[in-house]
C-alpha cells in the first residue's frame, strides 16, 4: 500500500477544514464578538494507528475509506457547552460538505466518561484525477472535555488500552467533575463574556493609540 499517496487527499482535507474553522474564529475577533471557537487542531491519523484500528475492528483494508471515519480529524474546542451547539448549527447550515452522521456524546457520554460532539462529514477535495469525496470527523468539545480526553488518551496509551479498574473509576469521577465545571461556567457565561468584551475593547483601544496618528 502506498500510504503517502493514499493519505494525500486526507492531508488536504484537514488543512482546508482547519483554515475554514480558524477563519470563523478570526471573523468573530474582527467584529469584537465572543467567538464560540477557542482553538482548532487537526491531524491525519498516523499509519500505525490506522493499521492498529483495522486489526482491532476487524476491518479489511479495502473498506477503510468508508468505514474508518476519523482518518482525517479536526477538533474544535470551545469555552462553553452552548458554543458547541452553536457551531453544530453553523456546520449544519454549510453547503461545502455533507453530513453523514452526528454523534452526541454530550447528551449521552461514553462508558469511559468521554464527552464530545462528533460530526462525520463527506468533504469534496480536488485531485489531479478530479473530485474525490473524503470522509472526515469533526470533534467539537469544551476546554474541560478536552482536558479530560487528552489525559484519558495518555493513560490509554500508557496502559495499552487496559486502564486498571481503580484508575478507570477515578477517570469517571474526573469526567463528572469536568462536566460540573462546564455546568457551573454556563451559569456565569454572560458575565465572563462581558468581561472578555471589555478586555478586548481595551486592547484594541491601546493598540490604536500606540499605532494611530497623534
Ligand atoms: P496523539 O498520539 O494523537 O495524542 P496547528 O497545526 O498549529 O493548527 P498543532 O498545535 O500542531 O496545530 O496541533 P495538532 O498537531 O493539530 O494537534 C495536537 C494533538 O491533538 C495531536 O496529538 C493530534 O493527534 C491531536 N488531534 C488534533 N486534532 C485531532 C482530531 O481532530 N482528532 C483526533 N483524534 N486527534 C486530534 P499528538 O501530540 O500528535 O499525539
Ligand atoms: P485517536 O488516537 O484519537 O485518533 P466506535 O465504533 O463508536 O467504538 P469509532 O467508530 O472509532 O468508535 O468512533 P467514535 O468513538 O465516535 O470516535 C472515535 C474518536 O473519538 C477516537 O479516535 C477518539 O479521538 C475519540 N474518542 C472516542 N471515545 C473516546 C474515549 O473514551 N476517550 C478519548 N480520550 N477519546 C475518545 P481513536 O480512533 O480512538 O483514536
PDB file of C-alpha atoms and ligand atoms in Angstrom:
ATOM      1  CA  UNK A   1       0.000   0.000   0.000  1.00  0.00           C
ATOM      2  CA  UNK A   2       1.332   3.422  -0.970  1.00  0.00           C
ATOM      3  CA  UNK A   3       0.341   5.272   2.204  1.00  0.00           C
ATOM      4  CA  UNK A   4       1.698   8.637   1.143  1.00  0.00           C
ATOM      5  CA  UNK A   5      -0.484   8.676  -1.975  1.00  0.00           C
ATOM      6  CA  UNK A   6      -3.484   7.292  -0.101  1.00  0.00           C
ATOM      7  CA  UNK A   7      -3.237   9.880   2.669  1.00  0.00           C
ATOM      8  CA  UNK A   8      -2.521  12.912   0.436  1.00  0.00           C
ATOM      9  CA  UNK A   9      -6.198  13.911  -0.029  1.00  0.00           C
ATOM     10  CA  UNK A  10      -6.762  13.458   3.730  1.00  0.00           C
ATOM     11  CA  UNK A  11      -3.907  15.876   4.437  1.00  0.00           C
ATOM     12  CA  UNK A  12      -5.565  18.327   2.050  1.00  0.00           C
ATOM     13  CA  UNK A  13      -8.949  17.986   3.785  1.00  0.00           C
ATOM     14  CA  UNK A  14      -7.506  18.538   7.269  1.00  0.00           C
ATOM     15  CA  UNK A  15      -5.664  21.641   6.083  1.00  0.00           C
ATOM     16  CA  UNK A  16      -8.738  23.063   4.312  1.00  0.00           C
ATOM     17  CA  UNK A  17     -11.025  22.444   7.283  1.00  0.00           C
ATOM     18  CA  UNK A  18      -8.524  23.989   9.693  1.00  0.00           C
ATOM     19  CA  UNK A  19      -8.297  27.130   7.530  1.00  0.00           C
ATOM     20  CA  UNK A  20     -12.093  27.397   7.298  1.00  0.00           C
ATOM     21  CA  UNK A  21     -12.726  26.879  11.001  1.00  0.00           C
ATOM     22  CA  UNK A  22      -9.911  29.187  12.075  1.00  0.00           C
ATOM     23  CA  UNK A  23     -11.407  31.716   9.633  1.00  0.00           C
ATOM     24  CA  UNK A  24     -14.687  31.644  11.535  1.00  0.00           C
ATOM     25  CA  UNK A  25     -12.827  32.413  14.744  1.00  0.00           C
ATOM     26  CA  UNK A  26     -10.984  35.305  13.096  1.00  0.00           C
ATOM     27  CA  UNK A  27     -14.271  36.799  11.837  1.00  0.00           C
ATOM     28  CA  UNK A  28     -15.655  36.873  15.365  1.00  0.00           C
ATOM     29  CA  UNK A  29     -12.474  38.589  16.531  1.00  0.00           C
ATOM     30  CA  UNK A  30     -12.715  41.287  13.835  1.00  0.00           C
ATOM     31  CA  UNK A  31     -16.232  42.003  14.974  1.00  0.00           C
ATOM     32  CA  UNK A  32     -15.234  42.002  18.667  1.00  0.00           C
ATOM     33  CA  UNK A  33     -17.814  39.316  19.369  1.00  0.00           C
ATOM     34  CA  UNK A  34     -17.454  36.312  21.619  1.00  0.00           C
ATOM     35  CA  UNK A  35     -16.027  33.546  19.444  1.00  0.00           C
ATOM     36  CA  UNK A  36     -17.667  30.165  20.015  1.00  0.00           C
ATOM     37  CA  UNK A  37     -14.322  28.717  18.911  1.00  0.00           C
ATOM     38  CA  UNK A  38     -11.403  28.780  21.319  1.00  0.00           C
ATOM     39  CA  UNK A  39      -8.975  26.854  19.099  1.00  0.00           C
ATOM     40  CA  UNK A  40      -8.833  24.389  16.262  1.00  0.00           C
ATOM     41  CA  UNK A  41      -6.457  21.479  15.782  1.00  0.00           C
ATOM     42  CA  UNK A  42      -6.313  18.724  13.267  1.00  0.00           C
ATOM     43  CA  UNK A  43      -4.385  15.678  12.282  1.00  0.00           C
ATOM     44  CA  UNK A  44      -4.247  12.833   9.817  1.00  0.00           C
ATOM     45  CA  UNK A  45      -4.300   9.546  11.691  1.00  0.00           C
ATOM     46  CA  UNK A  46      -0.783   8.085  11.783  1.00  0.00           C
ATOM     47  CA  UNK A  47      -0.358   4.950   9.612  1.00  0.00           C
ATOM     48  CA  UNK A  48       0.462   2.789  12.652  1.00  0.00           C
ATOM     49  CA  UNK A  49      -2.834   3.850  14.307  1.00  0.00           C
ATOM     50  CA  UNK A  50      -4.761   3.126  11.087  1.00  0.00           C
ATOM     51  CA  UNK A  51      -3.284  -0.374  10.900  1.00  0.00           C
ATOM     52  CA  UNK A  52      -3.959  -0.978  14.591  1.00  0.00           C
ATOM     53  CA  UNK A  53      -7.577   0.171  14.233  1.00  0.00           C
ATOM     54  CA  UNK A  54      -8.188  -2.139  11.224  1.00  0.00           C
ATOM     55  CA  UNK A  55      -6.964  -5.014  13.415  1.00  0.00           C
ATOM     56  CA  UNK A  56      -8.988  -4.119  16.487  1.00  0.00           C
ATOM     57  CA  UNK A  57     -12.164  -3.539  14.454  1.00  0.00           C
ATOM     58  CA  UNK A  58     -11.571  -6.481  12.125  1.00  0.00           C
ATOM     59  CA  UNK A  59     -11.833  -4.171   9.139  1.00  0.00           C
ATOM     60  CA  UNK A  60     -10.477  -5.053   5.719  1.00  0.00           C
ATOM     61  CA  UNK A  61      -8.122  -2.553   4.093  1.00  0.00           C
ATOM     62  CA  UNK A  62     -10.292  -2.029   1.038  1.00  0.00           C
ATOM     63  CA  UNK A  63     -13.067  -0.742   3.314  1.00  0.00           C
ATOM     64  CA  UNK A  64     -11.122   1.863   5.268  1.00  0.00           C
ATOM     65  CA  UNK A  65     -12.134   4.810   3.065  1.00  0.00           C
ATOM     66  CA  UNK A  66     -15.788   4.270   4.025  1.00  0.00           C
ATOM     67  CA  UNK A  67     -15.504   2.622   7.415  1.00  0.00           C
ATOM     68  CA  UNK A  68     -12.636   4.364   9.174  1.00  0.00           C
ATOM     69  CA  UNK A  69     -14.225   7.743   9.579  1.00  0.00           C
ATOM     70  CA  UNK A  70     -11.528   9.536  11.530  1.00  0.00           C
ATOM     71  CA  UNK A  71      -8.507   9.228   9.222  1.00  0.00           C
ATOM     72  CA  UNK A  72      -8.957  12.970   8.686  1.00  0.00           C
ATOM     73  CA  UNK A  73      -9.799  14.605  12.009  1.00  0.00           C
ATOM     74  CA  UNK A  74     -10.275  18.178  13.088  1.00  0.00           C
ATOM     75  CA  UNK A  75     -11.106  19.279  16.573  1.00  0.00           C
ATOM     76  CA  UNK A  76     -12.910  22.454  17.575  1.00  0.00           C
ATOM     77  CA  UNK A  77     -12.512  23.430  21.207  1.00  0.00           C
ATOM     78  CA  UNK A  78     -14.947  25.882  22.837  1.00  0.00           C
ATOM     79  CA  UNK A  79     -15.311  27.663  26.179  1.00  0.00           C
ATOM     80  CA  UNK A  80     -18.941  26.771  26.817  1.00  0.00           C
ATOM     81  CA  UNK A  81     -21.276  23.842  26.098  1.00  0.00           C
ATOM     82  CA  UNK A  82     -23.699  26.249  24.362  1.00  0.00           C
ATOM     83  CA  UNK A  83     -20.940  27.191  21.938  1.00  0.00           C
ATOM     84  CA  UNK A  84     -20.724  23.559  20.815  1.00  0.00           C
ATOM     85  CA  UNK A  85     -24.344  23.543  19.683  1.00  0.00           C
ATOM     86  CA  UNK A  86     -23.847  26.956  18.054  1.00  0.00           C
ATOM     87  CA  UNK A  87     -21.026  25.514  15.981  1.00  0.00           C
ATOM     88  CA  UNK A  88     -23.082  22.422  15.187  1.00  0.00           C
ATOM     89  CA  UNK A  89     -25.873  24.642  13.793  1.00  0.00           C
ATOM     90  CA  UNK A  90     -23.345  26.652  11.825  1.00  0.00           C
ATOM     91  CA  UNK A  91     -21.839  23.487  10.333  1.00  0.00           C
ATOM     92  CA  UNK A  92     -25.287  22.057   9.540  1.00  0.00           C
ATOM     93  CA  UNK A  93     -26.065  25.184   7.514  1.00  0.00           C
ATOM     94  CA  UNK A  94     -22.930  24.994   5.349  1.00  0.00           C
ATOM     95  CA  UNK A  95     -23.026  23.733   1.819  1.00  0.00           C
ATOM     96  CA  UNK A  96     -19.360  22.947   1.192  1.00  0.00           C
ATOM     97  CA  UNK A  97     -19.732  19.410   2.601  1.00  0.00           C
ATOM     98  CA  UNK A  98     -22.467  16.965   3.508  1.00  0.00           C
ATOM     99  CA  UNK A  99     -23.103  15.460   6.919  1.00  0.00           C
ATOM    100  CA  UNK A 100     -23.033  11.674   7.098  1.00  0.00           C
ATOM    101  CA  UNK A 101     -23.658  11.173  10.799  1.00  0.00           C
ATOM    102  CA  UNK A 102     -23.779  13.043  14.080  1.00  0.00           C
ATOM    103  CA  UNK A 103     -22.979  11.531  17.472  1.00  0.00           C
ATOM    104  CA  UNK A 104     -23.852  13.499  20.559  1.00  0.00           C
ATOM    105  CA  UNK A 105     -21.601  12.107  23.282  1.00  0.00           C
ATOM    106  CA  UNK A 106     -22.508  15.112  25.442  1.00  0.00           C
ATOM    107  CA  UNK A 107     -26.150  14.138  25.902  1.00  0.00           C
ATOM    108  CA  UNK A 108     -25.080  10.514  26.191  1.00  0.00           C
ATOM    109  CA  UNK A 109     -21.500  10.185  27.334  1.00  0.00           C
ATOM    110  CA  UNK A 110     -19.459   7.083  26.517  1.00  0.00           C
ATOM    111  CA  UNK A 111     -18.871   4.425  29.184  1.00  0.00           C
ATOM    112  CA  UNK A 112     -15.376   5.780  29.730  1.00  0.00           C
ATOM    113  CA  UNK A 113     -16.861   9.178  30.681  1.00  0.00           C
ATOM    114  CA  UNK A 114     -15.872  10.694  27.299  1.00  0.00           C
ATOM    115  CA  UNK A 115     -17.916  13.678  26.154  1.00  0.00           C
ATOM    116  CA  UNK A 116     -17.781  15.457  22.770  1.00  0.00           C
ATOM    117  CA  UNK A 117     -19.987  16.116  19.776  1.00  0.00           C
ATOM    118  CA  UNK A 118     -18.850  14.221  16.675  1.00  0.00           C
ATOM    119  CA  UNK A 119     -19.844  15.122  13.166  1.00  0.00           C
ATOM    120  CA  UNK A 120     -18.881  12.795  10.332  1.00  0.00           C
ATOM    121  CA  UNK A 121     -18.790  14.622   7.020  1.00  0.00           C
ATOM    122  CA  UNK A 122     -18.183  13.885   3.346  1.00  0.00           C
ATOM    123  CA  UNK A 123     -15.906  16.586   2.023  1.00  0.00           C
ATOM    124  CA  UNK A 124     -15.134  17.093  -1.687  1.00  0.00           C
ATOM    125  CA  UNK A 125     -11.474  17.603  -2.468  1.00  0.00           C
ATOM    126  CA  UNK A 126      -9.941  18.420  -5.848  1.00  0.00           C
ATOM    127  CA  UNK A 127      -7.309  15.932  -7.023  1.00  0.00           C
ATOM    128  CA  UNK A 128      -5.411  15.537 -10.297  1.00  0.00           C
ATOM    129  CA  UNK A 129      -7.982  12.928 -11.262  1.00  0.00           C
ATOM    130  CA  UNK A 130     -10.998  15.060 -10.457  1.00  0.00           C
ATOM    131  CA  UNK A 131     -13.090  15.494  -7.358  1.00  0.00           C
ATOM    132  CA  UNK A 132     -12.820  12.947  -4.564  1.00  0.00           C
ATOM    133  CA  UNK A 133     -15.205  12.662  -1.625  1.00  0.00           C
ATOM    134  CA  UNK A 134     -13.317  12.181   1.623  1.00  0.00           C
ATOM    135  CA  UNK A 135     -14.845  11.171   4.941  1.00  0.00           C
ATOM    136  CA  UNK A 136     -13.674  13.277   7.878  1.00  0.00           C
ATOM    137  CA  UNK A 137     -14.538  13.618  11.542  1.00  0.00           C
ATOM    138  CA  UNK A 138     -15.103  16.927  13.322  1.00  0.00           C
ATOM    139  CA  UNK A 139     -14.929  16.671  17.109  1.00  0.00           C
ATOM    140  CA  UNK A 140     -16.440  19.584  18.993  1.00  0.00           C
ATOM    141  CA  UNK A 141     -15.871  19.848  22.734  1.00  0.00           C
ATOM    142  CA  UNK A 142     -15.303  22.284  25.589  1.00  0.00           C
ATOM    143  CA  UNK A 143     -11.917  23.054  27.117  1.00  0.00           C
ATOM    144  CA  UNK A 144     -12.912  20.942  30.137  1.00  0.00           C
ATOM    145  CA  UNK A 145     -13.927  17.970  27.966  1.00  0.00           C
ATOM    146  CA  UNK A 146     -10.697  18.363  26.029  1.00  0.00           C
ATOM    147  CA  UNK A 147      -8.615  18.419  29.211  1.00  0.00           C
ATOM    148  CA  UNK A 148     -10.253  15.182  30.339  1.00  0.00           C
ATOM    149  CA  UNK A 149      -9.991  13.459  26.933  1.00  0.00           C
ATOM    150  CA  UNK A 150      -6.334  14.374  26.496  1.00  0.00           C
ATOM    151  CA  UNK A 151      -5.438  12.930  29.891  1.00  0.00           C
ATOM    152  CA  UNK A 152      -7.519   9.810  29.378  1.00  0.00           C
ATOM    153  CA  UNK A 153      -5.936   9.338  25.942  1.00  0.00           C
ATOM    154  CA  UNK A 154      -2.460   9.477  27.524  1.00  0.00           C
ATOM    155  CA  UNK A 155      -3.461   6.913  30.154  1.00  0.00           C
ATOM    156  CA  UNK A 156      -4.863   4.616  27.484  1.00  0.00           C
ATOM    157  CA  UNK A 157      -1.551   4.893  25.698  1.00  0.00           C
ATOM    158  CA  UNK A 158       0.386   4.196  28.900  1.00  0.00           C
ATOM    159  CA  UNK A 159      -1.718   1.144  29.815  1.00  0.00           C
ATOM    160  CA  UNK A 160      -2.093  -0.035  26.210  1.00  0.00           C
ATOM    161  CA  UNK A 161      -5.884   0.346  26.392  1.00  0.00           C
ATOM    162  CA  UNK A 162      -6.142  -1.649  29.637  1.00  0.00           C
ATOM    163  CA  UNK A 163      -6.530   1.063  32.254  1.00  0.00           C
ATOM    164  CA  UNK A 164      -6.700  -0.516  35.780  1.00  0.00           C
ATOM    165  CA  UNK A 165     -10.178  -0.526  37.352  1.00  0.00           C
ATOM    166  CA  UNK A 166      -9.333   1.940  40.123  1.00  0.00           C
ATOM    167  CA  UNK A 167      -7.842   4.437  37.668  1.00  0.00           C
ATOM    168  CA  UNK A 168     -10.897   3.992  35.426  1.00  0.00           C
ATOM    169  CA  UNK A 169     -13.198   4.798  38.344  1.00  0.00           C
ATOM    170  CA  UNK A 170     -11.171   7.920  39.119  1.00  0.00           C
ATOM    171  CA  UNK A 171     -11.361   8.949  35.475  1.00  0.00           C
ATOM    172  CA  UNK A 172     -15.137   8.613  35.528  1.00  0.00           C
ATOM    173  CA  UNK A 173     -15.302  10.811  38.598  1.00  0.00           C
ATOM    174  CA  UNK A 174     -12.985  13.304  36.908  1.00  0.00           C
ATOM    175  CA  UNK A 175     -15.265  13.307  33.836  1.00  0.00           C
ATOM    176  CA  UNK A 176     -18.247  14.156  36.033  1.00  0.00           C
ATOM    177  CA  UNK A 177     -16.256  16.910  37.753  1.00  0.00           C
ATOM    178  CA  UNK A 178     -15.275  18.341  34.359  1.00  0.00           C
ATOM    179  CA  UNK A 179     -18.919  18.358  33.307  1.00  0.00           C
ATOM    180  CA  UNK A 180     -19.917  20.029  36.592  1.00  0.00           C
ATOM    181  CA  UNK A 181     -17.351  22.705  35.799  1.00  0.00           C
ATOM    182  CA  UNK A 182     -18.973  23.230  32.386  1.00  0.00           C
ATOM    183  CA  UNK A 183     -22.393  23.466  34.036  1.00  0.00           C
ATOM    184  CA  UNK A 184     -21.187  25.995  36.611  1.00  0.00           C
ATOM    185  CA  UNK A 185     -19.432  28.078  33.956  1.00  0.00           C
ATOM    186  CA  UNK A 186     -22.613  28.102  31.870  1.00  0.00           C
ATOM    187  CA  UNK A 187     -24.340  29.854  34.759  1.00  0.00           C
ATOM    188  CA  UNK A 188     -21.864  32.757  34.689  1.00  0.00           C
ATOM    189  CA  UNK A 189     -21.346  32.735  30.927  1.00  0.00           C
ATOM    190  CA  UNK A 190     -22.815  36.207  30.370  1.00  0.00           C
ATOM    191  CA  UNK A 191     -20.563  37.744  32.992  1.00  0.00           C
ATOM    192  CA  UNK A 192     -17.458  36.028  31.661  1.00  0.00           C
ATOM    193  CA  UNK A 193     -18.275  37.173  28.132  1.00  0.00           C
ATOM    194  CA  UNK A 194     -18.916  40.740  29.238  1.00  0.00           C
ATOM    195  CA  UNK A 195     -15.506  40.767  30.960  1.00  0.00           C
ATOM    196  CA  UNK A 196     -13.873  39.383  27.829  1.00  0.00           C
ATOM    197  CA  UNK A 197     -15.527  42.052  25.666  1.00  0.00           C
ATOM    198  CA  UNK A 198     -14.266  44.836  27.943  1.00  0.00           C
ATOM    199  CA  UNK A 199     -10.764  43.377  27.893  1.00  0.00           C
ATOM    200  CA  UNK A 200     -10.856  43.029  24.090  1.00  0.00           C
ATOM    201  CA  UNK A 201     -12.057  46.637  23.616  1.00  0.00           C
ATOM    202  CA  UNK A 202      -9.307  47.924  25.941  1.00  0.00           C
ATOM    203  CA  UNK A 203      -6.691  46.015  23.963  1.00  0.00           C
ATOM    204  CA  UNK A 204      -7.932  47.321  20.609  1.00  0.00           C
ATOM    205  CA  UNK A 205      -8.028  50.877  22.014  1.00  0.00           C
ATOM    206  CA  UNK A 206      -4.482  50.593  23.400  1.00  0.00           C
ATOM    207  CA  UNK A 207      -3.219  49.254  20.056  1.00  0.00           C
ATOM    208  CA  UNK A 208      -4.972  52.045  18.193  1.00  0.00           C
ATOM    209  CA  UNK A 209      -3.389  54.674  20.473  1.00  0.00           C
ATOM    210  CA  UNK A 210       0.058  53.123  20.028  1.00  0.00           C
ATOM    211  CA  UNK A 211      -0.054  52.956  16.258  1.00  0.00           C
ATOM    212  CA  UNK A 212      -2.545  55.697  15.421  1.00  0.00           C
ATOM    213  CA  UNK A 213      -1.835  59.334  14.440  1.00  0.00           C
ATOM    214  CA  UNK A 214      -1.039  61.723  17.322  1.00  0.00           C
TER     215      UNK A 214
HETATM  216  P1  LIG B   1      -1.576  11.746  19.858  1.00  0.00           P
HETATM  217  O1  LIG B   1      -0.901  10.417  19.841  1.00  0.00           O
HETATM  218  O2  LIG B   1      -2.540  11.887  18.710  1.00  0.00           O
HETATM  219  O3  LIG B   1      -2.238  12.046  21.154  1.00  0.00           O
HETATM  220  P2  LIG B   1      -1.719  23.515  14.198  1.00  0.00           P
HETATM  221  O4  LIG B   1      -1.249  22.627  13.070  1.00  0.00           O
HETATM  222  O5  LIG B   1      -0.751  24.542  14.624  1.00  0.00           O
HETATM  223  O6  LIG B   1      -3.078  24.041  13.932  1.00  0.00           O
HETATM  224  P3  LIG B   1      -0.857  21.872  16.383  1.00  0.00           P
HETATM  225  O7  LIG B   1      -0.552  22.746  17.553  1.00  0.00           O
HETATM  226  O8  LIG B   1       0.286  21.397  15.565  1.00  0.00           O
HETATM  227  O9  LIG B   1      -1.950  22.579  15.430  1.00  0.00           O
HETATM  228  O10 LIG B   1      -1.651  20.696  16.963  1.00  0.00           O
HETATM  229  P4  LIG B   1      -2.149  19.432  16.185  1.00  0.00           P
HETATM  230  O11 LIG B   1      -0.965  18.695  15.656  1.00  0.00           O
HETATM  231  O12 LIG B   1      -3.174  19.835  15.200  1.00  0.00           O
HETATM  232  O13 LIG B   1      -2.840  18.558  17.315  1.00  0.00           O
HETATM  233  C1  LIG B   1      -2.302  18.315  18.607  1.00  0.00           C
HETATM  234  C2  LIG B   1      -2.664  16.924  19.116  1.00  0.00           C
HETATM  235  O14 LIG B   1      -4.078  16.727  19.123  1.00  0.00           O
HETATM  236  C3  LIG B   1      -2.099  15.812  18.280  1.00  0.00           C
HETATM  237  O15 LIG B   1      -1.728  14.799  19.181  1.00  0.00           O
HETATM  238  C4  LIG B   1      -3.218  15.319  17.436  1.00  0.00           C
HETATM  239  O16 LIG B   1      -3.101  13.949  17.176  1.00  0.00           O
HETATM  240  C5  LIG B   1      -4.425  15.587  18.311  1.00  0.00           C
HETATM  241  N1  LIG B   1      -5.567  15.975  17.488  1.00  0.00           N
HETATM  242  C6  LIG B   1      -5.813  17.189  16.995  1.00  0.00           C
HETATM  243  N2  LIG B   1      -6.960  17.215  16.323  1.00  0.00           N
HETATM  244  C7  LIG B   1      -7.464  15.992  16.382  1.00  0.00           C
HETATM  245  C8  LIG B   1      -8.647  15.415  15.875  1.00  0.00           C
HETATM  246  O17 LIG B   1      -9.476  16.028  15.227  1.00  0.00           O
HETATM  247  N3  LIG B   1      -8.869  14.119  16.127  1.00  0.00           N
HETATM  248  C9  LIG B   1      -8.011  13.408  16.867  1.00  0.00           C
HETATM  249  N4  LIG B   1      -8.301  12.145  17.095  1.00  0.00           N
HETATM  250  N5  LIG B   1      -6.864  13.905  17.378  1.00  0.00           N
HETATM  251  C10 LIG B   1      -6.594  15.196  17.130  1.00  0.00           C
HETATM  252  P5  LIG B   1      -0.262  14.227  19.175  1.00  0.00           P
HETATM  253  O18 LIG B   1       0.552  15.051  20.094  1.00  0.00           O
HETATM  254  O19 LIG B   1       0.231  14.122  17.779  1.00  0.00           O
HETATM  255  O20 LIG B   1      -0.421  12.789  19.753  1.00  0.00           O
HETATM  256  P1  LIG B   2      -7.184   8.744  18.196  1.00  0.00           P
HETATM  257  O1  LIG B   2      -5.959   8.303  18.861  1.00  0.00           O
HETATM  258  O2  LIG B   2      -7.902   9.790  18.982  1.00  0.00           O
HETATM  259  O3  LIG B   2      -7.000   9.085  16.781  1.00  0.00           O
HETATM  260  P2  LIG B   2     -16.964   3.212  17.972  1.00  0.00           P
HETATM  261  O4  LIG B   2     -17.210   2.332  16.787  1.00  0.00           O
HETATM  262  O5  LIG B   2     -18.057   4.176  18.283  1.00  0.00           O
HETATM  263  O6  LIG B   2     -16.469   2.493  19.193  1.00  0.00           O
HETATM  264  P3  LIG B   2     -15.356   4.933  16.346  1.00  0.00           P
HETATM  265  O7  LIG B   2     -16.106   4.460  15.173  1.00  0.00           O
HETATM  266  O8  LIG B   2     -13.886   4.981  16.216  1.00  0.00           O
HETATM  267  O9  LIG B   2     -15.686   4.063  17.620  1.00  0.00           O
HETATM  268  O10 LIG B   2     -15.926   6.355  16.629  1.00  0.00           O
HETATM  269  P4  LIG B   2     -16.046   7.280  17.902  1.00  0.00           P
HETATM  270  O11 LIG B   2     -15.946   6.535  19.171  1.00  0.00           O
HETATM  271  O12 LIG B   2     -17.235   8.095  17.654  1.00  0.00           O
HETATM  272  O13 LIG B   2     -14.829   8.277  17.795  1.00  0.00           O
HETATM  273  C1  LIG B   2     -13.530   7.989  17.538  1.00  0.00           C
HETATM  274  C2  LIG B   2     -12.622   9.052  18.152  1.00  0.00           C
HETATM  275  O14 LIG B   2     -13.290   9.757  19.222  1.00  0.00           O
HETATM  276  C3  LIG B   2     -11.429   8.423  18.827  1.00  0.00           C
HETATM  277  O15 LIG B   2     -10.438   8.172  17.911  1.00  0.00           O
HETATM  278  C4  LIG B   2     -11.043   9.477  19.846  1.00  0.00           C
HETATM  279  O16 LIG B   2     -10.383  10.552  19.237  1.00  0.00           O
HETATM  280  C5  LIG B   2     -12.394   9.954  20.316  1.00  0.00           C
HETATM  281  N1  LIG B   2     -12.845   9.124  21.433  1.00  0.00           N
HETATM  282  C6  LIG B   2     -13.887   8.268  21.426  1.00  0.00           C
HETATM  283  N2  LIG B   2     -14.036   7.684  22.633  1.00  0.00           N
HETATM  284  C7  LIG B   2     -13.074   8.194  23.427  1.00  0.00           C
HETATM  285  C8  LIG B   2     -12.713   7.970  24.798  1.00  0.00           C
HETATM  286  O17 LIG B   2     -13.320   7.195  25.537  1.00  0.00           O
HETATM  287  N3  LIG B   2     -11.633   8.679  25.260  1.00  0.00           N
HETATM  288  C9  LIG B   2     -10.935   9.550  24.473  1.00  0.00           C
HETATM  289  N4  LIG B   2      -9.900  10.185  25.037  1.00  0.00           N
HETATM  290  N5  LIG B   2     -11.234   9.743  23.177  1.00  0.00           N
HETATM  291  C10 LIG B   2     -12.294   9.098  22.659  1.00  0.00           C
HETATM  292  P5  LIG B   2      -9.471   6.915  18.073  1.00  0.00           P
HETATM  293  O18 LIG B   2      -9.503   6.159  16.813  1.00  0.00           O
HETATM  294  O19 LIG B   2      -9.769   6.184  19.322  1.00  0.00           O
HETATM  295  O20 LIG B   2      -8.052   7.404  18.199  1.00  0.00           O
END
